[in-house]
Short mmCIF file of C-alpha atoms and ligand atoms in Angstrom, two decimals:
data_model
loop_
_atom_site.label_atom_id
_atom_site.label_comp_id
_atom_site.label_asym_id
_atom_site.label_seq_id
_atom_site.Cartn_x
_atom_site.Cartn_y
_atom_site.Cartn_z
CA MET A 100 7.65 291.31 -42.55
CA ILE A 101 9.21 294.18 -39.81
CA VAL A 102 11.11 297.31 -40.43
CA ARG A 103 13.64 298.24 -37.50
CA VAL A 104 14.43 301.87 -37.57
CA ARG A 105 17.44 302.58 -34.49
CA VAL A 106 18.72 306.42 -33.61
CA VAL A 107 21.76 307.36 -31.58
CA GLY A 108 23.17 309.87 -30.52
CA CYS A 109 26.25 311.88 -31.91
CA ASP A 110 28.28 315.00 -30.96
CA ALA A 111 26.12 318.68 -31.33
CA GLY A 112 28.48 320.47 -30.51
CA LEU A 113 31.54 319.52 -33.65
CA ALA A 114 31.59 321.41 -37.09
CA GLY A 115 32.94 321.55 -39.92
CA ARG A 116 34.70 317.60 -40.93
CA ALA A 117 34.76 316.21 -38.12
CA LYS A 118 30.75 316.63 -37.47
CA VAL A 119 30.22 315.10 -40.92
CA LEU A 120 32.76 311.96 -39.58
CA ASP A 121 31.35 311.80 -36.28
CA GLN A 122 27.66 311.72 -37.62
CA ARG A 123 28.68 309.08 -40.15
CA ALA A 124 30.18 307.00 -37.15
CA ALA A 125 26.93 307.14 -35.49
CA ALA A 126 24.87 305.83 -38.49
CA ALA A 127 27.32 302.97 -38.91
CA ARG A 128 26.85 302.45 -35.50
CA ALA A 129 22.79 302.39 -35.68
CA LEU A 130 23.48 300.03 -38.73
CA SER A 131 25.61 297.28 -37.32
CA ALA A 132 23.20 297.14 -34.09
CA LEU A 133 20.70 296.36 -37.19
CA GLY A 134 22.58 293.56 -38.03
CA LEU A 135 24.86 295.63 -41.51
CA VAL A 136 28.26 296.95 -41.28
CA ASP A 137 29.55 298.55 -44.01
CA PRO A 138 27.02 297.70 -46.99
CA PRO A 139 27.53 298.66 -50.52
CA ARG A 140 26.42 302.54 -51.07
CA ILE A 141 27.07 304.86 -54.48
CA PRO A 142 29.52 307.52 -52.89
CA ASP A 143 27.31 311.17 -52.90
CA GLY A 144 24.24 308.74 -54.09
CA PRO A 145 21.82 306.55 -52.40
CA PRO A 146 22.06 302.86 -50.73
CA LEU A 147 22.73 299.51 -52.54
CA PRO A 148 20.70 296.47 -50.89
CA ALA A 149 23.18 294.39 -49.09
CA GLN A 150 21.87 290.06 -49.79
CA GLY A 151 18.70 291.27 -49.72
CA THR A 152 18.27 293.99 -46.49
CA HIS A 153 17.65 297.17 -47.74
CA TRP A 154 18.50 300.02 -45.93
CA SER A 155 18.71 303.98 -45.35
CA VAL A 156 21.01 306.50 -42.81
CA SER A 157 20.14 309.78 -41.85
CA HIS A 158 22.46 311.94 -39.34
CA THR A 159 21.07 315.62 -37.84
CA GLN A 160 22.72 317.89 -35.07
CA GLY A 161 23.39 315.27 -32.13
CA ALA A 162 22.01 312.50 -33.89
CA ALA A 163 21.64 309.96 -36.60
CA GLY A 164 20.12 306.26 -37.90
CA ALA A 165 19.06 303.74 -39.79
CA ALA A 166 16.64 302.07 -40.64
CA VAL A 167 16.86 298.22 -42.68
CA ALA A 168 13.73 296.19 -43.99
CA PRO A 169 13.50 293.27 -46.74
CA PHE A 170 11.76 296.15 -49.37
CA ALA A 171 12.79 299.53 -50.66
CA LEU A 172 12.35 302.36 -47.57
CA GLY A 173 13.86 305.69 -46.71
CA PHE A 174 14.19 307.71 -43.58
CA ASP A 175 14.99 310.89 -41.89
CA LEU A 176 15.70 312.93 -38.88
CA GLU A 177 15.71 316.24 -38.18
CA ARG A 178 16.83 318.14 -35.22
CA ALA A 179 14.22 320.42 -34.17
CA ARG A 180 14.70 323.98 -35.65
CA GLU A 181 13.27 327.41 -37.18
CA LEU A 182 13.04 327.22 -41.15
CA ARG A 183 13.24 330.29 -42.87
CA PRO A 184 10.11 331.16 -44.41
CA GLU A 185 11.29 331.17 -48.12
CA LEU A 186 12.97 327.52 -47.67
CA VAL A 187 9.37 326.44 -46.42
CA ARG A 188 8.40 327.86 -49.50
CA ARG A 189 10.50 325.66 -51.42
CA PHE A 190 8.92 322.30 -50.57
CA LEU A 191 5.30 323.05 -49.11
CA SER A 192 3.15 324.62 -51.27
CA PRO A 193 -0.39 326.38 -50.33
CA ALA A 194 -2.14 323.74 -51.89
CA GLU A 195 -1.10 320.67 -49.70
CA PRO A 196 -1.80 320.47 -45.94
CA ALA A 197 -0.75 322.99 -43.46
CA LEU A 198 1.87 320.92 -41.76
CA ASP A 199 5.04 322.03 -39.41
CA PRO A 200 7.44 322.59 -42.03
CA LEU A 201 9.76 319.95 -40.38
CA VAL A 202 7.48 316.90 -39.98
CA ALA A 203 6.93 317.98 -44.04
CA TRP A 204 10.41 318.12 -44.47
CA THR A 205 11.11 315.14 -43.26
CA ALA A 206 8.09 313.57 -45.36
CA LYS A 207 9.37 313.94 -48.44
CA GLU A 208 12.79 313.50 -47.86
CA ALA A 209 12.11 309.92 -46.65
CA VAL A 210 9.80 309.26 -49.84
CA LEU A 211 12.71 310.65 -52.04
CA LYS A 212 15.06 308.47 -50.70
CA LYS A 213 13.16 305.48 -50.61
CA LEU A 214 13.46 305.84 -54.76
CA GLY A 215 16.79 306.49 -54.88
CA LEU A 216 15.94 310.21 -56.02
CA GLY A 217 16.61 313.04 -52.98
CA MET A 218 16.27 316.46 -54.03
CA ALA A 219 16.33 315.74 -57.39
CA GLY A 220 12.50 314.49 -57.19
CA LEU A 221 11.29 317.47 -54.80
CA SER A 222 8.65 318.48 -57.38
CA ARG A 223 7.10 315.86 -58.57
CA CYS A 224 6.46 314.98 -54.65
CA ALA A 225 3.53 316.29 -52.77
CA ILE A 226 1.78 315.72 -49.64
CA VAL A 227 -1.73 315.68 -50.21
CA ALA A 228 -3.14 314.28 -46.76
CA ARG A 229 -2.46 313.83 -42.90
CA GLU A 230 -4.19 310.85 -41.86
CA SER A 231 -2.91 311.24 -38.21
CA ASN A 232 -0.10 312.76 -35.90
CA GLU A 233 1.74 309.25 -36.95
CA ARG A 234 1.03 309.48 -40.81
CA LEU A 235 0.82 311.12 -43.95
CA GLN A 236 -0.52 309.90 -47.49
CA LEU A 237 1.92 311.83 -49.86
CA ARG A 238 2.14 311.56 -53.98
CA PHE A 239 5.08 311.04 -55.94
CA GLU A 240 4.12 311.63 -59.80
CA ASP A 241 0.72 309.17 -59.97
CA THR A 242 1.86 307.09 -56.91
CA ARG A 243 0.98 306.92 -53.24
CA HIS A 244 3.24 307.06 -50.50
CA ASP A 245 2.49 306.56 -47.50
CA VAL A 246 5.19 307.84 -44.73
CA LEU A 247 5.03 306.97 -40.76
CA LEU A 248 5.71 309.92 -38.18
CA GLN A 249 7.57 309.91 -35.29
CA ARG A 250 8.94 312.51 -32.60
CA ASN A 251 11.26 312.50 -29.74
CA GLY A 252 12.20 314.91 -27.90
CA VAL A 253 14.27 317.57 -30.23
CA TYR A 254 14.08 314.93 -33.06
CA TYR A 255 11.77 314.38 -35.72
CA ALA A 256 12.13 311.12 -38.03
CA ALA A 257 10.14 310.05 -41.17
CA LEU A 258 10.38 306.11 -42.73
CA SER A 259 8.67 305.54 -46.17
CA HIS A 260 8.53 301.90 -47.15
CA ASP A 261 7.21 299.32 -49.67
CA GLY A 262 6.22 296.74 -47.40
CA GLY A 263 2.48 297.32 -47.26
CA PRO A 264 0.00 297.93 -44.51
CA ALA A 265 0.81 295.14 -42.81
CA THR A 266 4.26 295.44 -41.88
CA ALA A 267 5.52 295.81 -38.15
CA VAL A 268 7.87 298.89 -37.65
CA GLN A 269 9.57 298.84 -34.13
CA TRP A 270 11.29 302.14 -33.48
CA GLU A 271 14.55 302.15 -31.42
CA TRP A 272 15.53 305.35 -29.61
CA GLU A 273 19.02 305.53 -27.90
CA THR A 274 19.26 309.20 -27.90
C1 COA B 735 20.81 313.73 -50.13
C2 COA B 735 19.52 313.65 -49.55
C3 COA B 735 19.09 312.48 -50.29
C4 COA B 735 19.19 313.79 -48.02
O1 COA B 735 20.51 314.70 -47.50
P1 COA B 735 20.56 315.13 -46.23
O2 COA B 735 18.79 315.13 -45.58
O3 COA B 735 20.49 316.29 -46.15
O4 COA B 735 20.49 313.65 -45.13
P2 COA B 735 20.63 313.00 -44.56
O5 COA B 735 21.74 312.76 -43.55
O6 COA B 735 18.95 312.53 -44.06
O7 COA B 735 21.20 311.52 -45.32
C5 COA B 735 22.24 311.46 -46.14
C6 COA B 735 22.39 309.96 -46.63
O8 COA B 735 21.15 309.75 -47.74
C7 COA B 735 21.42 308.42 -48.42
N1 COA B 735 21.80 309.14 -49.91
C8 COA B 735 22.72 309.97 -50.32
N2 COA B 735 21.87 310.29 -51.77
C9 COA B 735 20.86 309.52 -51.79
C10 COA B 735 19.66 309.54 -53.26
N3 COA B 735 19.86 310.23 -54.13
N4 COA B 735 18.76 308.41 -52.13
C11 COA B 735 19.01 307.76 -51.39
N5 COA B 735 19.16 307.90 -50.42
C12 COA B 735 20.68 309.03 -50.67
C13 COA B 735 23.07 308.46 -48.20
O9 COA B 735 23.41 307.56 -47.07
C14 COA B 735 23.74 309.85 -47.43
O10 COA B 735 24.80 309.24 -46.23
P3 COA B 735 25.99 309.39 -46.67
O11 COA B 735 25.68 311.22 -46.42
O12 COA B 735 26.57 308.99 -45.04
O13 COA B 735 26.00 309.00 -47.81
C15 COA B 735 18.98 314.69 -50.55
O14 COA B 735 17.63 314.66 -50.60
C16 COA B 735 19.47 316.50 -50.21
O15 COA B 735 20.48 317.00 -50.47
N6 COA B 735 18.72 316.87 -49.10
C17 COA B 735 19.38 318.82 -48.64
C18 COA B 735 17.98 319.02 -47.77
C19 COA B 735 16.54 319.77 -48.44
O16 COA B 735 17.20 320.56 -48.74
N7 COA B 735 15.67 319.33 -48.13
C20 COA B 735 14.98 319.71 -48.34
C21 COA B 735 13.25 318.98 -47.56
S1 COA B 735 12.30 318.27 -48.64
#
């Protein structure tokens, strides 16, 4: 079993609607390189599996990425930046391990996207342990979810999948 993740570059200088369209086009390129062209999605909602292939996309300034697998998965990508303390307090409690806020953000997003909830599930999701620089253990309600972390230059990526511990993850960075 394998999860493939691909990150491609896009124009970091755009703003507004042009930025959104450019980032979505980049995510579509990443998905297409992984073998999925225009898979089904709920508008402004979670992706739908296409013939047994689950997928997740994420966009940030200057890059977008996609992940595919034959089981549920969630992927998040963020560009390094300072997060305001009041924002950090909204998604990372003092009871959780002290992590780089952007790492915590991407990890929770990956789990919440895998579950198809997005931000609606934030208050029920917590980081339990930092197992290494590449792996965190999270909990959503009573269920454990592992998150794999990758950093490439200014980009932070997180992946959560339901393939189990024997699953290989192939990271492909074009940025
Ligand atoms: C929509 C959300 C799932 C991700 O938002 P985001 O990080 O801003 O955006 P990303 O680029 O990583 O992901 C967007 C993709 O998520 C997918 N998505 C949307 N709703 C989703 C849901 N409920 N579940 C899973 N995936 C979803 C879509 O494929 C979307 O792509 P599209 O915009 O091209 O349709 C949601 O969590 C959100 O609104 N986040 C806001 C960011 C935030 O405040 N984070 C706090 C840190 S934990």
